[in-house]
Amino acid sequence: MLVIRAASKMLNPTLDDAEIERDLADDYAAARAEWFAEWRDDVAGWMPLEIIEAARDGGVTVRPPHLNSSKRIFYRSGCDPSGGQKDSFTCAIAHDEDGVSILDCVVEIKAPFDPSVATKQIAHVLKSYGLHSTTGDKYAA
């Protein structure tokens, strides 16, 4: 196995310099990570681990939907689809409760997978929380 950590231009010299420069001007830290294989340290220490650990419920992997409770819960979701060859297809569902954001469910379908089947699986989970749409990135495949 050979692992190479190098700037994108080193591996693909045909990349557009102007696009790289635009990205650097727009978000320097993100562009350095994307184009120059540099680890991001600008987001690593945004919150101490102790606070994160105190905010999680140990042993809880999924909070089931509460669609018929007396208190109406408004769920929202976000998905990060994949073509099924290399990256996972992920989806998260959350809600607010008394000003606190609660993560209810995270679904990861690991590659390789059939994108049509994975989309149906994610849609089934979304529907179980009463959701008929989700938010995603600009993935085009």
mmCIF file of C-alpha atoms in Angstrom:
data_model
loop_
_atom_site.group_PDB
_atom_site.id
_atom_site.type_symbol
_atom_site.label_atom_id
_atom_site.label_comp_id
_atom_site.label_asym_id
_atom_site.label_seq_id
_atom_site.Cartn_x
_atom_site.Cartn_y
_atom_site.Cartn_z
ATOM 1 C CA MET A 1 0.000 0.000 0.000
ATOM 2 C CA LEU A 2 1.281 3.444 -0.913
ATOM 3 C CA VAL A 3 -0.085 6.560 0.780
ATOM 4 C CA ILE A 4 0.708 9.998 -0.582
ATOM 5 C CA ARG A 5 -0.065 13.234 1.210
ATOM 6 C CA ALA A 6 0.535 15.985 -1.298
ATOM 7 C CA ALA A 7 -0.921 19.134 -2.749
ATOM 8 C CA SER A 8 -3.618 18.474 -5.333
ATOM 9 C CA LYS A 9 -1.605 20.191 -8.095
ATOM 10 C CA MET A 10 1.264 17.779 -7.500
ATOM 11 C CA LEU A 11 -1.046 14.863 -8.222
ATOM 12 C CA ASN A 12 -3.056 16.621 -10.933
ATOM 13 C CA PRO A 13 -1.169 19.489 -12.618
ATOM 14 C CA THR A 14 -4.165 20.315 -14.840
ATOM 15 C CA LEU A 15 -6.138 21.798 -11.925
ATOM 16 C CA ASP A 16 -7.138 25.425 -12.398
ATOM 17 C CA ASP A 17 -4.876 27.827 -10.462
ATOM 18 C CA ALA A 18 -7.545 30.529 -10.571
ATOM 19 C CA GLU A 19 -10.070 28.240 -8.849
ATOM 20 C CA ILE A 20 -7.561 27.423 -6.132
ATOM 21 C CA GLU A 21 -6.818 31.126 -5.615
ATOM 22 C CA ARG A 22 -10.556 31.930 -5.411
ATOM 23 C CA ASP A 23 -11.027 29.219 -2.811
ATOM 24 C CA LEU A 24 -8.062 30.510 -0.804
ATOM 25 C CA ALA A 25 -9.519 34.026 -0.851
ATOM 26 C CA ASP A 26 -12.968 32.733 0.150
ATOM 27 C CA ASP A 27 -11.957 30.427 3.044
ATOM 28 C CA TYR A 28 -8.215 30.128 3.526
ATOM 29 C CA ALA A 29 -8.225 27.328 6.111
ATOM 30 C CA ALA A 30 -10.709 25.175 4.186
ATOM 31 C CA ALA A 31 -8.857 25.702 0.898
ATOM 32 C CA ARG A 32 -5.506 24.798 2.488
ATOM 33 C CA ALA A 33 -7.070 21.540 3.679
ATOM 34 C CA GLU A 34 -8.745 20.829 0.332
ATOM 35 C CA TRP A 35 -5.973 21.788 -2.081
ATOM 36 C CA PHE A 36 -2.772 21.388 -0.030
ATOM 37 C CA ALA A 37 -3.537 18.321 2.142
ATOM 38 C CA GLU A 38 -3.099 20.281 5.360
ATOM 39 C CA TRP A 39 -4.861 19.314 8.581
ATOM 40 C CA ARG A 40 -7.245 21.954 9.836
ATOM 41 C CA ASP A 41 -6.308 23.292 13.221
ATOM 42 C CA ASP A 42 -8.683 26.264 13.172
ATOM 43 C CA VAL A 43 -11.653 24.088 14.213
ATOM 44 C CA ALA A 44 -9.948 21.448 16.348
ATOM 45 C CA GLY A 45 -10.253 23.220 19.695
ATOM 46 C CA TRP A 46 -13.608 24.935 19.376
ATOM 47 C CA MET A 47 -14.998 23.182 22.440
ATOM 48 C CA PRO A 48 -13.335 21.200 25.242
ATOM 49 C CA LEU A 49 -13.931 17.440 25.198
ATOM 50 C CA GLU A 50 -15.402 17.575 28.722
ATOM 51 C CA ILE A 51 -18.286 19.781 27.529
ATOM 52 C CA ILE A 52 -18.976 17.504 24.576
ATOM 53 C CA GLU A 53 -18.962 14.418 26.810
ATOM 54 C CA ALA A 54 -21.320 16.089 29.314
ATOM 55 C CA ALA A 55 -23.783 16.861 26.501
ATOM 56 C CA ARG A 56 -24.167 13.305 25.245
ATOM 57 C CA ASP A 57 -26.333 10.521 26.582
ATOM 58 C CA GLY A 58 -24.171 7.421 26.880
ATOM 59 C CA GLY A 59 -25.676 4.282 25.407
ATOM 60 C CA VAL A 60 -28.277 6.132 23.318
ATOM 61 C CA THR A 61 -27.812 5.317 19.651
ATOM 62 C CA VAL A 62 -31.224 6.339 18.263
ATOM 63 C CA ARG A 63 -34.088 8.304 19.749
ATOM 64 C CA PRO A 64 -37.309 6.924 18.265
ATOM 65 C CA PRO A 65 -39.731 9.360 16.658
ATOM 66 C CA HIS A 66 -42.459 10.841 18.854
ATOM 67 C CA LEU A 67 -45.080 11.721 16.283
ATOM 68 C CA ASN A 68 -48.134 11.097 18.449
ATOM 69 C CA SER A 69 -46.993 12.781 21.680
ATOM 70 C CA SER A 70 -48.969 15.592 23.278
ATOM 71 C CA LYS A 71 -46.075 17.985 22.633
ATOM 72 C CA ARG A 72 -45.583 18.525 18.892
ATOM 73 C CA ILE A 73 -41.959 17.867 17.945
ATOM 74 C CA PHE A 74 -40.665 19.421 14.735
ATOM 75 C CA TYR A 75 -37.920 17.265 13.282
ATOM 76 C CA ARG A 76 -35.424 18.457 10.691
ATOM 77 C CA SER A 77 -32.771 16.582 8.783
ATOM 78 C CA GLY A 78 -29.694 16.839 6.638
ATOM 79 C CA CYS A 79 -28.236 14.317 4.224
ATOM 80 C CA ASP A 80 -24.862 13.878 2.585
ATOM 81 C CA PRO A 81 -25.425 11.520 -0.332
ATOM 82 C CA SER A 82 -22.746 9.559 -2.131
ATOM 83 C CA GLY A 83 -22.453 7.735 -5.413
ATOM 84 C CA GLY A 84 -21.926 4.506 -3.525
ATOM 85 C CA GLN A 85 -18.397 3.700 -4.627
ATOM 86 C CA LYS A 86 -16.094 5.318 -2.042
ATOM 87 C CA ASP A 87 -17.950 7.503 0.464
ATOM 88 C CA SER A 88 -20.740 6.743 2.896
ATOM 89 C CA PHE A 89 -24.279 8.078 2.444
ATOM 90 C CA THR A 90 -25.222 9.781 5.707
ATOM 91 C CA CYS A 91 -28.307 11.402 7.182
ATOM 92 C CA ALA A 92 -28.983 13.047 10.550
ATOM 93 C CA ILE A 93 -32.327 13.897 12.168
ATOM 94 C CA ALA A 94 -32.676 16.349 15.043
ATOM 95 C CA HIS A 95 -35.167 18.521 16.917
ATOM 96 C CA ASP A 96 -35.183 21.370 19.431
ATOM 97 C CA GLU A 97 -36.488 20.843 22.934
ATOM 98 C CA ASP A 98 -36.773 23.832 25.256
ATOM 99 C CA GLY A 99 -33.981 25.645 23.414
ATOM 100 C CA VAL A 100 -31.690 22.600 23.323
ATOM 101 C CA SER A 101 -30.822 20.850 20.071
ATOM 102 C CA ILE A 102 -31.281 17.082 20.281
ATOM 103 C CA LEU A 103 -29.712 14.710 17.762
ATOM 104 C CA ASP A 104 -32.221 11.877 17.352
ATOM 105 C CA CYS A 105 -30.826 9.657 14.639
ATOM 106 C CA VAL A 106 -27.768 9.295 12.440
ATOM 107 C CA VAL A 107 -27.764 6.862 9.542
ATOM 108 C CA GLU A 108 -24.606 5.833 7.718
ATOM 109 C CA ILE A 109 -24.666 3.529 4.724
ATOM 110 C CA LYS A 110 -21.073 2.559 4.003
ATOM 111 C CA ALA A 111 -19.748 2.145 0.484
ATOM 112 C CA PRO A 112 -20.002 0.211 -1.661
ATOM 113 C CA PHE A 113 -23.773 0.358 -2.074
ATOM 114 C CA ASP A 114 -26.470 0.835 -4.693
ATOM 115 C CA PRO A 115 -27.460 4.537 -4.540
ATOM 116 C CA SER A 116 -31.110 3.748 -5.373
ATOM 117 C CA VAL A 117 -31.380 1.242 -2.533
ATOM 118 C CA ALA A 118 -29.578 3.572 -0.114
ATOM 119 C CA THR A 119 -31.868 6.468 -1.033
ATOM 120 C CA LYS A 120 -34.910 4.297 -0.327
ATOM 121 C CA GLN A 121 -33.449 3.310 3.059
ATOM 122 C CA ILE A 122 -32.805 6.938 4.003
ATOM 123 C CA ALA A 123 -36.282 7.964 2.768
ATOM 124 C CA HIS A 124 -37.842 5.265 4.950
ATOM 125 C CA VAL A 125 -36.034 6.606 8.041
ATOM 126 C CA LEU A 126 -37.005 10.199 7.197
ATOM 127 C CA LYS A 127 -40.658 9.216 6.782
ATOM 128 C CA SER A 128 -40.615 7.438 10.147
ATOM 129 C CA TYR A 129 -39.932 10.868 11.709
ATOM 130 C CA GLY A 130 -42.698 12.482 9.663
ATOM 131 C CA LEU A 131 -40.254 14.126 7.266
ATOM 132 C CA HIS A 132 -40.903 14.380 3.538
ATOM 133 C CA SER A 133 -37.880 16.483 2.603
ATOM 134 C CA THR A 134 -34.327 17.012 3.792
ATOM 135 C CA THR A 135 -31.447 19.417 3.316
ATOM 136 C CA GLY A 136 -28.353 18.381 1.424
ATOM 137 C CA ASP A 137 -25.366 19.687 -0.445
ATOM 138 C CA LYS A 138 -25.092 20.206 -4.202
ATOM 139 C CA TYR A 139 -24.248 16.573 -4.949
ATOM 140 C CA ALA A 140 -25.299 16.043 -8.554
ATOM 141 C CA ALA A 141 -24.934 12.352 -9.320
#
